[in-house]
mmCIF file of C-alpha atoms in Angstrom:
data_model
loop_
_atom_site.group_PDB
_atom_site.id
_atom_site.type_symbol
_atom_site.label_atom_id
_atom_site.label_comp_id
_atom_site.label_asym_id
_atom_site.label_seq_id
_atom_site.Cartn_x
_atom_site.Cartn_y
_atom_site.Cartn_z
ATOM 1 C CA MET A 1 0.000 0.000 0.000
ATOM 2 C CA THR A 2 1.267 3.455 -0.857
ATOM 3 C CA THR A 3 0.498 6.660 1.039
ATOM 4 C CA PRO A 4 -1.750 9.290 -0.561
ATOM 5 C CA CYS A 5 -0.377 12.703 -1.512
ATOM 6 C CA ILE A 6 -2.794 15.569 -2.032
ATOM 7 C CA ILE A 7 -1.690 17.458 -5.128
ATOM 8 C CA THR A 8 -2.687 21.118 -4.965
ATOM 9 C CA VAL A 9 -2.832 23.002 -8.249
ATOM 10 C CA ALA A 10 -2.412 26.773 -7.931
ATOM 11 C CA ILE A 11 -3.880 27.682 -11.279
ATOM 12 C CA THR A 12 -3.435 31.437 -11.723
ATOM 13 C CA GLY A 13 -2.174 33.514 -8.799
ATOM 14 C CA SER A 14 -1.946 37.290 -8.906
ATOM 15 C CA LEU A 15 1.224 37.868 -10.905
ATOM 16 C CA PRO A 16 1.743 35.666 -13.996
ATOM 17 C CA THR A 17 0.130 36.926 -17.191
ATOM 18 C CA LYS A 18 -0.224 35.527 -20.673
ATOM 19 C CA LYS A 19 2.920 37.470 -21.569
ATOM 20 C CA ASP A 20 4.794 35.210 -19.141
ATOM 21 C CA ASN A 21 3.082 32.078 -20.422
ATOM 22 C CA PRO A 22 0.047 31.935 -22.741
ATOM 23 C CA ALA A 23 -1.257 28.944 -20.748
ATOM 24 C CA VAL A 24 -1.964 31.032 -17.623
ATOM 25 C CA PRO A 25 -5.775 30.889 -17.254
ATOM 26 C CA ILE A 26 -7.245 34.371 -16.730
ATOM 27 C CA SER A 27 -10.965 34.293 -17.477
ATOM 28 C CA VAL A 28 -13.300 32.223 -15.326
ATOM 29 C CA ALA A 29 -13.958 29.911 -18.280
ATOM 30 C CA GLU A 30 -10.226 29.379 -18.808
ATOM 31 C CA GLN A 31 -9.745 28.708 -15.114
ATOM 32 C CA ILE A 32 -12.482 26.081 -15.092
ATOM 33 C CA ASP A 33 -11.042 24.349 -18.178
ATOM 34 C CA SER A 34 -7.506 24.442 -16.787
ATOM 35 C CA THR A 35 -8.596 23.076 -13.418
ATOM 36 C CA HIS A 36 -10.587 20.296 -15.048
ATOM 37 C CA ALA A 37 -7.515 19.139 -16.979
ATOM 38 C CA ALA A 38 -5.407 19.328 -13.800
ATOM 39 C CA PHE A 39 -8.100 17.372 -11.927
ATOM 40 C CA GLU A 40 -7.971 14.668 -14.564
ATOM 41 C CA ALA A 41 -4.166 14.597 -14.169
ATOM 42 C CA GLY A 42 -4.377 13.973 -10.426
ATOM 43 C CA ALA A 43 -4.983 17.252 -8.582
ATOM 44 C CA THR A 44 -7.648 17.079 -5.866
ATOM 45 C CA LEU A 45 -7.253 20.585 -4.402
ATOM 46 C CA VAL A 46 -7.395 23.815 -6.385
ATOM 47 C CA HIS A 47 -5.987 27.074 -5.008
ATOM 48 C CA ALA A 48 -7.813 29.864 -6.818
ATOM 49 C CA HIS A 49 -7.387 33.577 -7.442
ATOM 50 C CA VAL A 50 -9.542 35.550 -9.851
ATOM 51 C CA ARG A 51 -8.574 38.258 -12.330
ATOM 52 C CA ASN A 52 -10.166 41.209 -14.049
ATOM 53 C CA ASP A 53 -10.527 41.148 -17.831
ATOM 54 C CA ASP A 54 -7.277 43.140 -18.114
ATOM 55 C CA GLN A 55 -5.470 40.368 -16.166
ATOM 56 C CA THR A 56 -5.053 42.452 -13.000
ATOM 57 C CA PRO A 57 -5.852 40.693 -9.702
ATOM 58 C CA THR A 58 -9.150 41.197 -7.903
ATOM 59 C CA SER A 59 -11.104 39.835 -4.944
ATOM 60 C CA ASP A 60 -14.451 40.223 -6.742
ATOM 61 C CA PRO A 61 -16.901 37.818 -5.028
ATOM 62 C CA GLU A 62 -19.003 37.565 -8.178
ATOM 63 C CA ARG A 63 -16.077 36.131 -10.133
ATOM 64 C CA PHE A 64 -15.274 33.736 -7.315
ATOM 65 C CA ALA A 65 -18.923 32.622 -7.308
ATOM 66 C CA ARG A 66 -18.886 31.858 -11.030
ATOM 67 C CA LEU A 67 -15.600 30.019 -10.684
ATOM 68 C CA GLN A 68 -16.873 27.932 -7.779
ATOM 69 C CA GLU A 69 -20.040 27.023 -9.647
ATOM 70 C CA GLY A 70 -18.042 25.817 -12.643
ATOM 71 C CA LEU A 71 -15.513 23.894 -10.571
ATOM 72 C CA LYS A 72 -18.229 22.044 -8.686
ATOM 73 C CA LYS A 73 -19.872 21.097 -11.980
ATOM 74 C CA HIS A 74 -16.791 20.027 -13.928
ATOM 75 C CA CYS A 75 -14.495 18.757 -11.150
ATOM 76 C CA PRO A 76 -16.862 16.890 -8.806
ATOM 77 C CA GLY A 77 -15.510 16.672 -5.277
ATOM 78 C CA ILE A 78 -12.360 18.710 -5.848
ATOM 79 C CA ILE A 79 -11.402 20.724 -2.746
ATOM 80 C CA ILE A 80 -11.934 24.395 -3.593
ATOM 81 C CA GLN A 81 -9.614 26.802 -1.818
ATOM 82 C CA PHE A 82 -9.913 30.566 -2.336
ATOM 83 C CA SER A 83 -7.020 32.941 -1.837
ATOM 84 C CA THR A 84 -7.309 35.804 0.632
ATOM 85 C CA GLY A 85 -3.860 37.017 -0.421
ATOM 86 C CA GLY A 86 -2.777 40.621 -0.240
ATOM 87 C CA ARG A 87 -2.125 41.288 -3.916
ATOM 88 C CA SER A 88 -5.814 40.890 -4.772
ATOM 89 C CA GLY A 89 -7.303 43.530 -2.500
ATOM 90 C CA ALA A 90 -6.892 45.654 0.599
ATOM 91 C CA GLY A 91 -8.017 44.963 4.146
ATOM 92 C CA ARG A 92 -11.289 43.130 4.635
ATOM 93 C CA GLU A 93 -11.946 43.205 0.901
ATOM 94 C CA ARG A 94 -9.573 40.230 0.807
ATOM 95 C CA GLY A 95 -12.172 38.092 2.606
ATOM 96 C CA GLY A 96 -15.222 39.258 0.729
ATOM 97 C CA MET A 97 -15.665 35.880 -0.965
ATOM 98 C CA LEU A 98 -15.721 33.827 2.251
ATOM 99 C CA PRO A 99 -19.552 33.894 2.544
ATOM 100 C CA LEU A 100 -19.539 31.726 -0.609
ATOM 101 C CA GLN A 101 -18.342 28.950 1.717
ATOM 102 C CA PRO A 102 -15.570 27.346 -0.283
ATOM 103 C CA ASP A 103 -14.058 24.260 1.313
ATOM 104 C CA MET A 104 -10.903 26.136 2.261
ATOM 105 C CA ALA A 105 -9.205 29.522 2.101
ATOM 106 C CA SER A 106 -5.614 30.638 2.520
ATOM 107 C CA LEU A 107 -4.645 32.447 5.723
ATOM 108 C CA SER A 108 -1.251 34.032 6.332
ATOM 109 C CA THR A 109 -0.753 34.523 10.058
ATOM 110 C CA GLY A 110 1.836 37.294 9.860
ATOM 111 C CA SER A 111 3.623 39.780 7.649
ATOM 112 C CA VAL A 112 6.741 39.178 5.577
ATOM 113 C CA ASN A 113 8.922 40.881 2.987
ATOM 114 C CA PHE A 114 8.279 40.033 -0.653
ATOM 115 C CA PRO A 115 10.551 40.961 -3.589
ATOM 116 C CA THR A 116 9.383 44.597 -3.854
ATOM 117 C CA ARG A 117 6.850 45.089 -1.074
ATOM 118 C CA VAL A 118 5.753 44.057 2.384
ATOM 119 C CA TYR A 119 3.086 41.360 2.428
ATOM 120 C CA GLU A 120 1.142 42.934 5.265
ATOM 121 C CA ASN A 121 -1.144 40.864 7.469
ATOM 122 C CA SER A 122 -1.928 42.866 10.576
ATOM 123 C CA PRO A 123 -3.024 41.006 13.735
ATOM 124 C CA GLU A 124 -6.469 42.592 13.423
ATOM 125 C CA LEU A 125 -6.879 41.411 9.818
ATOM 126 C CA VAL A 126 -5.607 37.913 10.599
ATOM 127 C CA ASP A 127 -8.103 37.612 13.465
ATOM 128 C CA TRP A 128 -10.955 38.926 11.309
ATOM 129 C CA LEU A 129 -10.207 36.578 8.398
ATOM 130 C CA ALA A 130 -9.983 33.617 10.776
ATOM 131 C CA ALA A 131 -13.284 34.599 12.399
ATOM 132 C CA GLU A 132 -14.982 34.842 8.993
ATOM 133 C CA MET A 133 -13.653 31.427 8.035
ATOM 134 C CA LYS A 134 -14.957 29.990 11.287
ATOM 135 C CA THR A 135 -18.372 31.636 10.775
ATOM 136 C CA TYR A 136 -18.749 30.201 7.271
ATOM 137 C CA ASN A 137 -17.171 26.803 8.055
ATOM 138 C CA VAL A 138 -14.199 27.390 5.745
ATOM 139 C CA LYS A 139 -11.046 25.464 6.663
ATOM 140 C CA PRO A 140 -7.943 27.690 6.686
ATOM 141 C CA GLU A 141 -4.730 26.701 4.994
ATOM 142 C CA ILE A 142 -1.970 28.469 6.926
ATOM 143 C CA GLU A 143 0.495 30.042 4.514
ATOM 144 C CA ALA A 144 3.766 29.975 6.459
ATOM 145 C CA PHE A 145 6.487 32.206 5.076
ATOM 146 C CA ASP A 146 8.543 32.091 8.273
ATOM 147 C CA LEU A 147 8.721 30.378 11.655
ATOM 148 C CA SER A 148 6.623 32.916 13.559
ATOM 149 C CA MET A 149 3.611 32.119 11.365
ATOM 150 C CA ILE A 150 3.678 28.484 12.518
ATOM 151 C CA PHE A 151 3.713 29.516 16.177
ATOM 152 C CA LYS A 152 0.882 32.004 15.582
ATOM 153 C CA ALA A 153 -1.224 29.373 13.827
ATOM 154 C CA VAL A 154 -0.724 26.934 16.697
ATOM 155 C CA GLU A 155 -1.693 29.646 19.198
ATOM 156 C CA MET A 156 -4.871 30.340 17.221
ATOM 157 C CA SER A 157 -5.637 26.641 17.038
ATOM 158 C CA ARG A 158 -5.256 26.173 20.773
ATOM 159 C CA SER A 159 -7.506 29.159 21.483
ATOM 160 C CA GLY A 160 -10.218 27.870 19.143
ATOM 161 C CA ALA A 161 -9.851 30.727 16.665
ATOM 162 C CA ILE A 162 -8.936 28.054 14.112
ATOM 163 C CA PRO A 163 -11.106 24.980 14.731
ATOM 164 C CA GLY A 164 -10.216 21.449 13.771
ATOM 165 C CA ARG A 165 -6.879 20.030 12.700
ATOM 166 C CA LEU A 166 -4.340 22.539 11.399
ATOM 167 C CA HIS A 167 -3.169 22.415 7.814
ATOM 168 C CA VAL A 168 -0.009 24.378 7.073
ATOM 169 C CA GLN A 169 1.695 25.155 3.783
ATOM 170 C CA PHE A 170 5.404 25.949 3.909
ATOM 171 C CA VAL A 171 6.144 28.480 1.163
ATOM 172 C CA MET A 172 9.805 28.547 0.172
ATOM 173 C CA GLY A 173 11.633 30.472 -2.505
ATOM 174 C CA VAL A 174 9.930 33.894 -2.421
ATOM 175 C CA LYS A 175 12.735 36.450 -2.579
ATOM 176 C CA ASN A 176 13.318 38.107 0.847
ATOM 177 C CA ALA A 177 11.180 35.491 2.611
ATOM 178 C CA MET A 178 11.939 31.859 3.520
ATOM 179 C CA PRO A 179 14.732 30.482 1.301
ATOM 180 C CA VAL A 180 14.830 27.002 -0.157
ATOM 181 C CA ASP A 181 17.065 25.386 2.451
ATOM 182 C CA ARG A 182 16.753 21.719 3.359
ATOM 183 C CA ALA A 183 17.806 22.100 6.998
ATOM 184 C CA SER A 184 15.203 24.848 7.462
ATOM 185 C CA PHE A 185 12.552 22.741 5.742
ATOM 186 C CA ASP A 186 13.250 19.820 8.058
ATOM 187 C CA PHE A 187 13.217 22.129 11.089
ATOM 188 C CA PHE A 188 9.857 23.619 10.111
ATOM 189 C CA ILE A 189 8.341 20.150 9.775
ATOM 190 C CA SER A 190 9.733 18.955 13.100
ATOM 191 C CA THR A 191 8.549 22.152 14.805
ATOM 192 C CA LEU A 192 5.028 21.738 13.449
ATOM 193 C CA LYS A 193 4.954 18.077 14.517
ATOM 194 C CA ARG A 194 6.155 19.014 17.992
ATOM 195 C CA LEU A 195 3.620 21.813 18.477
ATOM 196 C CA ALA A 196 0.666 20.281 16.609
ATOM 197 C CA PRO A 197 1.215 16.529 16.178
ATOM 198 C CA GLU A 198 -2.023 16.001 14.254
ATOM 199 C CA ALA A 199 -1.385 18.802 11.747
ATOM 200 C CA THR A 200 -1.046 18.112 8.046
ATOM 201 C CA TRP A 201 1.221 20.076 5.721
ATOM 202 C CA THR A 202 2.081 20.883 2.124
ATOM 203 C CA GLY A 203 5.349 22.121 0.635
ATOM 204 C CA ALA A 204 5.293 24.869 -2.005
ATOM 205 C CA GLY A 205 8.348 26.005 -3.939
ATOM 206 C CA ILE A 206 8.466 29.094 -6.145
ATOM 207 C CA GLY A 207 9.910 29.202 -9.663
ATOM 208 C CA LYS A 208 12.722 26.743 -10.332
ATOM 209 C CA ASP A 209 12.351 25.456 -6.768
ATOM 210 C CA GLN A 210 8.847 24.088 -7.336
ATOM 211 C CA LEU A 211 10.201 20.680 -8.329
ATOM 212 C CA THR A 212 12.685 20.676 -5.434
ATOM 213 C CA LEU A 213 9.853 21.111 -2.919
ATOM 214 C CA ASN A 214 7.826 18.437 -4.703
ATOM 215 C CA HIS A 215 10.658 15.948 -4.120
ATOM 216 C CA TRP A 216 11.277 17.037 -0.522
ATOM 217 C CA SER A 217 7.583 16.928 0.386
ATOM 218 C CA LEU A 218 7.004 13.507 -1.122
ATOM 219 C CA ALA A 219 10.041 12.120 0.681
ATOM 220 C CA ALA A 220 9.032 13.647 4.029
ATOM 221 C CA GLY A 221 5.441 12.389 3.936
ATOM 222 C CA GLY A 222 3.763 15.712 3.191
ATOM 223 C CA HIS A 223 1.608 16.957 0.360
ATOM 224 C CA CYS A 224 2.580 18.844 -2.796
ATOM 225 C CA ARG A 225 1.659 22.092 -4.506
ATOM 226 C CA THR A 226 2.327 22.861 -8.140
ATOM 227 C CA GLY A 227 0.820 25.092 -10.833
ATOM 228 C CA LEU A 228 1.330 28.147 -12.989
ATOM 229 C CA GLU A 229 0.849 30.580 -10.088
ATOM 230 C CA ASP A 230 4.218 29.572 -8.676
ATOM 231 C CA ASN A 231 6.140 28.510 -11.763
ATOM 232 C CA VAL A 232 5.455 28.989 -15.477
ATOM 233 C CA ARG A 233 8.159 26.588 -16.721
ATOM 234 C CA MET A 234 8.881 22.894 -16.959
ATOM 235 C CA ASP A 235 12.596 23.730 -17.004
ATOM 236 C CA ARG A 236 14.837 26.685 -17.820
ATOM 237 C CA ASP A 237 14.211 26.360 -21.564
ATOM 238 C CA THR A 238 10.610 25.140 -21.713
ATOM 239 C CA LEU A 239 7.365 26.874 -20.764
ATOM 240 C CA ALA A 240 4.829 24.648 -19.042
ATOM 241 C CA PRO A 241 2.103 23.852 -21.593
ATOM 242 C CA SER A 242 -0.600 23.742 -18.899
ATOM 243 C CA ASN A 243 -1.353 23.363 -15.225
ATOM 244 C CA ALA A 244 -2.144 19.738 -16.014
ATOM 245 C CA ALA A 245 1.424 19.133 -17.229
ATOM 246 C CA LEU A 246 2.816 20.370 -13.912
ATOM 247 C CA VAL A 247 0.342 18.203 -11.997
ATOM 248 C CA LYS A 248 1.215 15.145 -14.084
ATOM 249 C CA ARG A 249 4.884 15.665 -13.260
ATOM 250 C CA VAL A 250 4.102 15.413 -9.535
ATOM 251 C CA ALA A 251 1.714 12.513 -10.039
ATOM 252 C CA ASP A 252 4.407 10.621 -11.930
ATOM 253 C CA LEU A 253 6.928 11.260 -9.142
ATOM 254 C CA CYS A 254 4.721 9.814 -6.414
ATOM 255 C CA ALA A 255 5.627 6.169 -7.005
ATOM 256 C CA GLN A 256 9.335 6.895 -6.465
ATOM 257 C CA TYR A 257 8.500 7.718 -2.848
ATOM 258 C CA GLY A 258 5.901 5.055 -2.118
ATOM 259 C CA ARG A 259 3.098 7.548 -2.652
ATOM 260 C CA HIS A 260 0.093 7.907 -4.927
ATOM 261 C CA PRO A 261 -2.020 10.922 -5.922
ATOM 262 C CA ALA A 262 -4.841 11.172 -3.400
ATOM 263 C CA SER A 263 -8.338 10.529 -4.657
ATOM 264 C CA VAL A 264 -11.090 13.009 -3.899
ATOM 265 C CA ALA A 265 -12.313 10.839 -1.033
ATOM 266 C CA GLU A 266 -8.802 10.431 0.389
ATOM 267 C CA ALA A 267 -8.041 14.159 0.102
ATOM 268 C CA ARG A 268 -11.259 15.129 1.847
ATOM 269 C CA ALA A 269 -10.670 12.618 4.628
ATOM 270 C CA ILE A 270 -7.112 13.871 5.185
ATOM 271 C CA MET A 271 -8.331 17.467 5.350
ATOM 272 C CA GLY A 272 -11.312 16.589 7.553
ATOM 273 C CA LEU A 273 -13.794 17.836 4.959
ATOM 274 C CA ALA A 274 -17.198 16.374 4.203
ATOM 275 C CA ASN A 275 -17.643 14.494 0.932
#
């Protein structure tokens, strides 16, 4: 028996445009088609941003609603996770889609430097987003860009601000934030296991480091994130033809580590989500 690995596909993000890679899905229809192909390739969790028609990021709840409707129709059972990230809006606008009750939503529990800006998550905003997620029964995915965010998430879990079993994503490779360093990766995992033994986790690498984190996460028993949000290439010389191609690469790697791509039922059970 092999161990399931939830493959998350981050389909669009806030930054890549069709100039970077024509395969980046921008419209809601493109996002649905791209997710469906990734779902068929083995992804059972989709991390979703939405864009305006001019490709700029937005937190427009109406676009999220149309995307969710299409994903539920064409990718039955896939775990739908909306982004509350800071590039798509300001303040509480970032959580305006939470009343749609997706399965999950991203939650960064602190601030961090990004390449050209501060990714600001004030304590007040973090508490408000967590409260909204609790109100609408949306499971948070903790986006950990440094060690303090793990400790904050555990504190919120123990206080009941985040109900249920924690799920943490270690994000490595963003310039000025957590570097891709194996000793640090191992330390983050051991720290999470020590503080929250029942927690689950995913590794996410940015750019050329996406594949590195896929290997590390599979080997360490975690889950994997891939997709055009984080990386638009297969290698230095080749653009990724689709989100599905990046998902297939992870799915094909699983067997090397005694793993298999999680089914919808397995992914939902691991995340503690209803079928």
